Amino acid sequence: MPAAGRAAPLAPRAKLLPSLSAVYRAQLSRARVARIPLLFVATFQSVGIMVLMRGVVDGGPGARAVVSGSSVLVVAFVALNLLAQYFGQLRASGGLDHYATLPVRPAAVVLGAAGAYASFTVPGTAVTAVVGSALFRLPLSHLWVLAAVIPLAGAALAGLGAAFGLLAPRQEVATLLGQLGMSAALLLGVLPAGRLPELIRWARDLLPSTYGVEALARTFDARPDWSAVGLDLAVCAAVGVVSLAVATWAYRRAAVR
């Protein structure tokens, strides 16, 4: 028993990796139950976009852009849009207070949620890429690069979505920002870059998902430039580190208010 008038010592804070694993499993289990209909909608939406674009684009760079952009759009829908809504709702309802009482690091909460939402996109992204490749008669031999594109683009977009949800002053604003981010990924990712105005192309270069789209699109070439693919993935990884760091800072800021 603690001495009279003296507070009992708190339990030591859990280490990063065990707490990250616990948050990841809990979030993945929650997402598996609540987000399956939305994942179906995201996949159906991306496949529908490719079917519509099939009447406009026959092949070449345009086809590669449509398939890669539609595949990464599934990641944007879940990791950016839904995560922004989730953290916005969590902040508005006081749910952050629950996480603040747990002996886990802020980075574990943000990384665990971001990782779970990014992992949840794997089936839809793979289905979209395979269907799109068959629809536009693109080779399937290098689709293994999705194993790098999904986590790296997912990290960049999930960090951005979490930051939107945690920094938005109201839940409605977080939802709006998530929708706008997904719309940007749709318009700037699916449309071929060569057909966009110069100013829009600059905006496209600022979008985190662009580099995942470019990396996947390059693998549809007969002889992919693997150094360029690696560079695109490296940029995507760097943006992911920055966006997750911003999201962690935003979580700390929101949790103490």
PDB file of C-alpha atoms in Angstrom, residues 32-256:
ATOM      1  CA  ARG A  32     -12.554  -6.385 -40.857  1.00  0.00           C
ATOM      2  CA  VAL A  33     -16.014  -6.267 -39.322  1.00  0.00           C
ATOM      3  CA  ALA A  34     -17.032  -2.682 -40.074  1.00  0.00           C
ATOM      4  CA  ARG A  35     -15.264  -1.842 -43.342  1.00  0.00           C
ATOM      5  CA  ILE A  36     -15.855  -4.835 -45.638  1.00  0.00           C
ATOM      6  CA  PRO A  37     -18.861  -3.184 -47.379  1.00  0.00           C
ATOM      7  CA  LEU A  38     -16.819  -0.017 -47.916  1.00  0.00           C
ATOM      8  CA  LEU A  39     -13.899  -1.992 -49.314  1.00  0.00           C
ATOM      9  CA  PHE A  40     -16.293  -3.604 -51.776  1.00  0.00           C
ATOM     10  CA  VAL A  41     -17.524  -0.139 -52.762  1.00  0.00           C
ATOM     11  CA  ALA A  42     -13.932   1.095 -53.227  1.00  0.00           C
ATOM     12  CA  THR A  43     -13.042  -1.890 -55.414  1.00  0.00           C
ATOM     13  CA  PHE A  44     -16.260  -1.669 -57.430  1.00  0.00           C
ATOM     14  CA  GLN A  45     -15.682   2.065 -57.923  1.00  0.00           C
ATOM     15  CA  SER A  46     -12.148   1.553 -59.230  1.00  0.00           C
ATOM     16  CA  VAL A  47     -13.171  -1.271 -61.570  1.00  0.00           C
ATOM     17  CA  GLY A  48     -16.062   0.862 -62.829  1.00  0.00           C
ATOM     18  CA  ILE A  49     -13.692   3.730 -63.592  1.00  0.00           C
ATOM     19  CA  MET A  50     -11.484   1.402 -65.639  1.00  0.00           C
ATOM     20  CA  VAL A  51     -14.486   0.104 -67.582  1.00  0.00           C
ATOM     21  CA  LEU A  52     -15.515   3.676 -68.391  1.00  0.00           C
ATOM     22  CA  MET A  53     -11.981   4.660 -69.397  1.00  0.00           C
ATOM     23  CA  ARG A  54     -11.721   1.588 -71.635  1.00  0.00           C
ATOM     24  CA  GLY A  55     -13.923   3.385 -74.135  1.00  0.00           C
ATOM     25  CA  VAL A  56     -11.528   6.346 -74.208  1.00  0.00           C
ATOM     26  CA  VAL A  57      -8.080   4.765 -73.785  1.00  0.00           C
ATOM     27  CA  ASP A  58      -7.016   1.872 -75.981  1.00  0.00           C
ATOM     28  CA  GLY A  59      -3.509   1.168 -74.736  1.00  0.00           C
ATOM     29  CA  GLY A  60      -0.050   2.611 -74.284  1.00  0.00           C
ATOM     30  CA  PRO A  61       0.817   5.063 -71.477  1.00  0.00           C
ATOM     31  CA  GLY A  62      -2.824   5.964 -71.015  1.00  0.00           C
ATOM     32  CA  ALA A  63      -3.829   2.373 -70.218  1.00  0.00           C
ATOM     33  CA  ARG A  64      -0.940   1.985 -67.779  1.00  0.00           C
ATOM     34  CA  ALA A  65      -1.945   5.207 -66.018  1.00  0.00           C
ATOM     35  CA  VAL A  66      -5.590   4.175 -65.741  1.00  0.00           C
ATOM     36  CA  VAL A  67      -4.842   0.735 -64.289  1.00  0.00           C
ATOM     37  CA  SER A  68      -2.164   1.879 -61.837  1.00  0.00           C
ATOM     38  CA  GLY A  69      -4.153   4.953 -60.778  1.00  0.00           C
ATOM     39  CA  SER A  70      -7.332   2.939 -60.234  1.00  0.00           C
ATOM     40  CA  SER A  71      -5.431   0.353 -58.185  1.00  0.00           C
ATOM     41  CA  VAL A  72      -3.885   2.945 -55.881  1.00  0.00           C
ATOM     42  CA  LEU A  73      -7.267   4.682 -55.643  1.00  0.00           C
ATOM     43  CA  VAL A  74      -8.484   1.762 -53.512  1.00  0.00           C
ATOM     44  CA  VAL A  75      -5.673   2.565 -51.072  1.00  0.00           C
ATOM     45  CA  ALA A  76      -6.627   6.252 -51.088  1.00  0.00           C
ATOM     46  CA  PHE A  77     -10.293   5.484 -50.418  1.00  0.00           C
ATOM     47  CA  VAL A  78      -9.542   3.398 -47.325  1.00  0.00           C
ATOM     48  CA  ALA A  79      -6.228   4.682 -45.966  1.00  0.00           C
ATOM     49  CA  LEU A  80      -6.874   8.388 -46.569  1.00  0.00           C
ATOM     50  CA  ASN A  81     -10.624   8.931 -46.682  1.00  0.00           C
ATOM     51  CA  LEU A  82     -11.821   6.420 -44.090  1.00  0.00           C
ATOM     52  CA  LEU A  83      -8.921   7.037 -41.698  1.00  0.00           C
ATOM     53  CA  ALA A  84      -9.573  10.787 -41.772  1.00  0.00           C
ATOM     54  CA  GLN A  85     -13.200  10.077 -40.883  1.00  0.00           C
ATOM     55  CA  TYR A  86     -12.200   7.607 -38.165  1.00  0.00           C
ATOM     56  CA  PHE A  87      -9.810   9.934 -36.347  1.00  0.00           C
ATOM     57  CA  GLY A  88     -12.207  12.854 -36.820  1.00  0.00           C
ATOM     58  CA  GLN A  89     -14.988  10.836 -35.200  1.00  0.00           C
ATOM     59  CA  LEU A  90     -12.629   9.590 -32.482  1.00  0.00           C
ATOM     60  CA  ARG A  91     -11.632  13.130 -31.603  1.00  0.00           C
ATOM     61  CA  ALA A  92     -15.213  14.474 -31.687  1.00  0.00           C
ATOM     62  CA  SER A  93     -16.581  11.675 -29.475  1.00  0.00           C
ATOM     63  CA  GLY A  94     -13.791  11.823 -26.900  1.00  0.00           C
ATOM     64  CA  GLY A  95     -12.403   8.472 -27.937  1.00  0.00           C
ATOM     65  CA  LEU A  96      -8.874   9.841 -27.851  1.00  0.00           C
ATOM     66  CA  ASP A  97      -9.238  10.035 -24.065  1.00  0.00           C
ATOM     67  CA  HIS A  98      -9.353   6.231 -23.988  1.00  0.00           C
ATOM     68  CA  TYR A  99      -6.069   5.908 -25.866  1.00  0.00           C
ATOM     69  CA  ALA A 100      -4.531   8.658 -23.742  1.00  0.00           C
ATOM     70  CA  THR A 101      -5.100   6.581 -20.582  1.00  0.00           C
ATOM     71  CA  LEU A 102      -3.347   3.524 -22.023  1.00  0.00           C
ATOM     72  CA  PRO A 103       0.386   3.058 -21.403  1.00  0.00           C
ATOM     73  CA  VAL A 104       1.189   3.133 -25.112  1.00  0.00           C
ATOM     74  CA  ARG A 105       3.201   5.589 -27.141  1.00  0.00           C
ATOM     75  CA  PRO A 106       1.400   7.988 -29.492  1.00  0.00           C
ATOM     76  CA  ALA A 107       3.405   6.568 -32.394  1.00  0.00           C
ATOM     77  CA  ALA A 108       1.985   3.112 -31.655  1.00  0.00           C
ATOM     78  CA  VAL A 109      -1.594   4.387 -31.903  1.00  0.00           C
ATOM     79  CA  VAL A 110      -1.011   6.222 -35.180  1.00  0.00           C
ATOM     80  CA  LEU A 111       1.153   3.539 -36.796  1.00  0.00           C
ATOM     81  CA  GLY A 112      -1.125   0.720 -35.637  1.00  0.00           C
ATOM     82  CA  ALA A 113      -4.251   2.353 -37.055  1.00  0.00           C
ATOM     83  CA  ALA A 114      -2.499   3.398 -40.267  1.00  0.00           C
ATOM     84  CA  GLY A 115      -1.026  -0.073 -40.769  1.00  0.00           C
ATOM     85  CA  ALA A 116      -4.371  -1.779 -40.209  1.00  0.00           C
ATOM     86  CA  TYR A 117      -6.209   0.433 -42.679  1.00  0.00           C
ATOM     87  CA  ALA A 118      -3.421   0.066 -45.264  1.00  0.00           C
ATOM     88  CA  SER A 119      -3.428  -3.733 -44.850  1.00  0.00           C
ATOM     89  CA  PHE A 120      -7.171  -3.784 -45.321  1.00  0.00           C
ATOM     90  CA  THR A 121      -6.725  -2.469 -48.880  1.00  0.00           C
ATOM     91  CA  VAL A 122      -4.633  -5.429 -50.106  1.00  0.00           C
ATOM     92  CA  PRO A 123      -7.468  -7.603 -51.549  1.00  0.00           C
ATOM     93  CA  GLY A 124      -9.218  -4.731 -53.348  1.00  0.00           C
ATOM     94  CA  THR A 125      -6.003  -3.329 -54.791  1.00  0.00           C
ATOM     95  CA  ALA A 126      -4.884  -6.735 -56.056  1.00  0.00           C
ATOM     96  CA  VAL A 127      -8.284  -7.468 -57.629  1.00  0.00           C
ATOM     97  CA  THR A 128      -8.360  -4.049 -59.310  1.00  0.00           C
ATOM     98  CA  ALA A 129      -4.854  -4.468 -60.722  1.00  0.00           C
ATOM     99  CA  VAL A 130      -5.572  -7.951 -62.104  1.00  0.00           C
ATOM    100  CA  VAL A 131      -8.933  -6.962 -63.618  1.00  0.00           C
ATOM    101  CA  GLY A 132      -7.440  -3.803 -65.117  1.00  0.00           C
ATOM    102  CA  SER A 133      -4.495  -5.671 -66.595  1.00  0.00           C
ATOM    103  CA  ALA A 134      -6.848  -8.147 -68.248  1.00  0.00           C
ATOM    104  CA  LEU A 135      -9.159  -5.366 -69.445  1.00  0.00           C
ATOM    105  CA  PHE A 136      -6.363  -3.362 -71.100  1.00  0.00           C
ATOM    106  CA  ARG A 137      -4.265  -6.416 -72.066  1.00  0.00           C
ATOM    107  CA  LEU A 138      -1.317  -5.437 -69.881  1.00  0.00           C
ATOM    108  CA  PRO A 139       1.227  -7.983 -68.594  1.00  0.00           C
ATOM    109  CA  LEU A 140       0.657  -9.541 -65.189  1.00  0.00           C
ATOM    110  CA  SER A 141       4.225 -10.679 -64.657  1.00  0.00           C
ATOM    111  CA  HIS A 142       5.354  -7.719 -62.546  1.00  0.00           C
ATOM    112  CA  LEU A 143       2.304  -7.205 -60.352  1.00  0.00           C
ATOM    113  CA  TRP A 144       4.382  -8.504 -57.449  1.00  0.00           C
ATOM    114  CA  VAL A 145       5.545  -4.888 -57.109  1.00  0.00           C
ATOM    115  CA  LEU A 146       2.197  -4.278 -55.377  1.00  0.00           C
ATOM    116  CA  ALA A 147       3.852  -5.836 -52.322  1.00  0.00           C
ATOM    117  CA  ALA A 148       5.902  -2.628 -52.106  1.00  0.00           C
ATOM    118  CA  VAL A 149       3.418  -0.145 -53.569  1.00  0.00           C
ATOM    119  CA  ILE A 150       0.566  -0.951 -51.161  1.00  0.00           C
ATOM    120  CA  PRO A 151       2.452  -0.495 -47.856  1.00  0.00           C
ATOM    121  CA  LEU A 152       4.446   2.537 -49.017  1.00  0.00           C
ATOM    122  CA  ALA A 153       1.547   4.369 -50.662  1.00  0.00           C
ATOM    123  CA  GLY A 154      -0.671   3.221 -47.802  1.00  0.00           C
ATOM    124  CA  ALA A 155       1.706   4.692 -45.221  1.00  0.00           C
ATOM    125  CA  ALA A 156       1.882   8.033 -47.019  1.00  0.00           C
ATOM    126  CA  LEU A 157      -1.883   8.273 -47.510  1.00  0.00           C
ATOM    127  CA  ALA A 158      -2.779   6.905 -44.074  1.00  0.00           C
ATOM    128  CA  GLY A 159      -0.491   9.416 -42.391  1.00  0.00           C
ATOM    129  CA  LEU A 160      -2.144  12.183 -44.377  1.00  0.00           C
ATOM    130  CA  GLY A 161      -5.617  10.900 -43.515  1.00  0.00           C
ATOM    131  CA  ALA A 162      -4.805  10.613 -39.808  1.00  0.00           C
ATOM    132  CA  ALA A 163      -3.408  14.151 -39.798  1.00  0.00           C
ATOM    133  CA  PHE A 164      -6.592  15.428 -41.481  1.00  0.00           C
ATOM    134  CA  GLY A 165      -8.762  13.754 -38.857  1.00  0.00           C
ATOM    135  CA  LEU A 166      -6.685  14.895 -35.893  1.00  0.00           C
ATOM    136  CA  LEU A 167      -6.078  18.485 -36.992  1.00  0.00           C
ATOM    137  CA  ALA A 168      -9.542  19.291 -38.337  1.00  0.00           C
ATOM    138  CA  PRO A 169     -11.481  21.535 -35.941  1.00  0.00           C
ATOM    139  CA  ARG A 170     -14.696  19.541 -36.456  1.00  0.00           C
ATOM    140  CA  GLN A 171     -15.639  16.034 -37.528  1.00  0.00           C
ATOM    141  CA  GLU A 172     -17.418  17.382 -40.610  1.00  0.00           C
ATOM    142  CA  VAL A 173     -14.245  19.149 -41.734  1.00  0.00           C
ATOM    143  CA  ALA A 174     -12.248  15.921 -41.327  1.00  0.00           C
ATOM    144  CA  THR A 175     -14.771  14.109 -43.528  1.00  0.00           C
ATOM    145  CA  LEU A 176     -14.588  16.879 -46.119  1.00  0.00           C
ATOM    146  CA  LEU A 177     -10.779  16.799 -46.186  1.00  0.00           C
ATOM    147  CA  GLY A 178     -10.787  13.027 -46.578  1.00  0.00           C
ATOM    148  CA  GLN A 179     -13.229  13.246 -49.479  1.00  0.00           C
ATOM    149  CA  LEU A 180     -11.200  15.991 -51.155  1.00  0.00           C
ATOM    150  CA  GLY A 181      -8.004  13.970 -50.774  1.00  0.00           C
ATOM    151  CA  MET A 182      -9.600  10.908 -52.335  1.00  0.00           C
ATOM    152  CA  SER A 183     -11.008  13.026 -55.160  1.00  0.00           C
ATOM    153  CA  ALA A 184      -7.525  14.420 -55.825  1.00  0.00           C
ATOM    154  CA  ALA A 185      -6.159  10.862 -55.958  1.00  0.00           C
ATOM    155  CA  LEU A 186      -8.909   9.999 -58.444  1.00  0.00           C
ATOM    156  CA  LEU A 187      -8.532  12.970 -60.769  1.00  0.00           C
ATOM    157  CA  LEU A 188      -4.736  13.295 -60.640  1.00  0.00           C
ATOM    158  CA  GLY A 189      -3.890   9.604 -60.422  1.00  0.00           C
ATOM    159  CA  VAL A 190      -6.177   7.949 -62.952  1.00  0.00           C
ATOM    160  CA  LEU A 191      -5.904  10.490 -65.761  1.00  0.00           C
ATOM    161  CA  PRO A 192      -2.729  10.197 -67.889  1.00  0.00           C
ATOM    162  CA  ALA A 193      -0.203  12.846 -66.819  1.00  0.00           C
ATOM    163  CA  GLY A 194       0.637  13.752 -70.419  1.00  0.00           C
ATOM    164  CA  ARG A 195      -2.900  15.006 -71.003  1.00  0.00           C
ATOM    165  CA  LEU A 196      -2.990  17.297 -67.958  1.00  0.00           C
ATOM    166  CA  PRO A 197      -2.190  21.040 -68.015  1.00  0.00           C
ATOM    167  CA  GLU A 198       1.221  22.021 -66.658  1.00  0.00           C
ATOM    168  CA  LEU A 199      -0.183  23.557 -63.480  1.00  0.00           C
ATOM    169  CA  ILE A 200      -2.207  20.434 -62.715  1.00  0.00           C
ATOM    170  CA  ARG A 201       0.874  18.284 -63.266  1.00  0.00           C
ATOM    171  CA  TRP A 202       2.704  20.257 -60.596  1.00  0.00           C
ATOM    172  CA  ALA A 203      -0.176  19.616 -58.210  1.00  0.00           C
ATOM    173  CA  ARG A 204      -0.019  15.935 -59.154  1.00  0.00           C
ATOM    174  CA  ASP A 205       3.635  15.808 -58.139  1.00  0.00           C
ATOM    175  CA  LEU A 206       2.664  17.000 -54.645  1.00  0.00           C
ATOM    176  CA  LEU A 207       0.188  14.159 -54.123  1.00  0.00           C
ATOM    177  CA  PRO A 208       1.754  11.294 -52.089  1.00  0.00           C
ATOM    178  CA  SER A 209       0.004   8.565 -54.066  1.00  0.00           C
ATOM    179  CA  THR A 210       1.465   9.807 -57.366  1.00  0.00           C
ATOM    180  CA  TYR A 211       4.755   8.033 -56.795  1.00  0.00           C
ATOM    181  CA  GLY A 212       3.069   4.735 -56.048  1.00  0.00           C
ATOM    182  CA  VAL A 213       1.026   5.142 -59.228  1.00  0.00           C
ATOM    183  CA  GLU A 214       4.152   5.916 -61.267  1.00  0.00           C
ATOM    184  CA  ALA A 215       6.056   2.960 -59.817  1.00  0.00           C
ATOM    185  CA  LEU A 216       3.255   0.539 -60.681  1.00  0.00           C
ATOM    186  CA  ALA A 217       2.729   2.055 -64.142  1.00  0.00           C
ATOM    187  CA  ARG A 218       6.405   1.612 -65.037  1.00  0.00           C
ATOM    188  CA  THR A 219       6.209  -2.130 -64.385  1.00  0.00           C
ATOM    189  CA  PHE A 220       3.760  -2.566 -67.270  1.00  0.00           C
ATOM    190  CA  ASP A 221       6.497  -1.679 -69.761  1.00  0.00           C
ATOM    191  CA  ALA A 222       8.051  -4.467 -71.781  1.00  0.00           C
ATOM    192  CA  ARG A 223      11.394  -3.701 -70.109  1.00  0.00           C
ATOM    193  CA  PRO A 224      10.692  -1.833 -66.872  1.00  0.00           C
ATOM    194  CA  ASP A 225      13.201   0.760 -65.706  1.00  0.00           C
ATOM    195  CA  TRP A 226      13.736  -0.698 -62.250  1.00  0.00           C
ATOM    196  CA  SER A 227      15.946   2.172 -61.111  1.00  0.00           C
ATOM    197  CA  ALA A 228      13.086   4.601 -61.806  1.00  0.00           C
ATOM    198  CA  VAL A 229      10.662   2.245 -60.043  1.00  0.00           C
ATOM    199  CA  GLY A 230      12.968   2.142 -57.031  1.00  0.00           C
ATOM    200  CA  LEU A 231      13.297   5.929 -57.009  1.00  0.00           C
ATOM    201  CA  ASP A 232       9.507   6.373 -57.071  1.00  0.00           C
ATOM    202  CA  LEU A 233       9.127   3.909 -54.200  1.00  0.00           C
ATOM    203  CA  ALA A 234      11.888   5.666 -52.249  1.00  0.00           C
ATOM    204  CA  VAL A 235      10.107   9.009 -52.623  1.00  0.00           C
ATOM    205  CA  CYS A 236       6.854   7.352 -51.547  1.00  0.00           C
ATOM    206  CA  ALA A 237       8.599   5.921 -48.475  1.00  0.00           C
ATOM    207  CA  ALA A 238      10.100   9.293 -47.555  1.00  0.00           C
ATOM    208  CA  VAL A 239       6.712  10.980 -47.851  1.00  0.00           C
ATOM    209  CA  GLY A 240       5.229   8.213 -45.720  1.00  0.00           C
ATOM    210  CA  VAL A 241       7.767   8.813 -42.936  1.00  0.00           C
ATOM    211  CA  VAL A 242       7.036  12.549 -42.961  1.00  0.00           C
ATOM    212  CA  SER A 243       3.237  12.154 -43.064  1.00  0.00           C
ATOM    213  CA  LEU A 244       3.246   9.593 -40.236  1.00  0.00           C
ATOM    214  CA  ALA A 245       5.492  11.856 -38.163  1.00  0.00           C
ATOM    215  CA  VAL A 246       3.056  14.744 -38.698  1.00  0.00           C
ATOM    216  CA  ALA A 247       0.149  12.462 -37.760  1.00  0.00           C
ATOM    217  CA  THR A 248       1.953  11.411 -34.553  1.00  0.00           C
ATOM    218  CA  TRP A 249       2.525  15.048 -33.641  1.00  0.00           C
ATOM    219  CA  ALA A 250      -1.137  15.795 -34.393  1.00  0.00           C
ATOM    220  CA  TYR A 251      -2.199  12.913 -32.121  1.00  0.00           C
ATOM    221  CA  ARG A 252      -0.118  14.258 -29.242  1.00  0.00           C
ATOM    222  CA  ARG A 253      -1.579  17.709 -29.811  1.00  0.00           C
ATOM    223  CA  ALA A 254      -5.166  16.444 -29.909  1.00  0.00           C
ATOM    224  CA  ALA A 255      -4.785  14.046 -26.961  1.00  0.00           C
ATOM    225  CA  VAL A 256      -3.735  16.739 -24.482  1.00  0.00           C
TER     226      VAL A 256
END
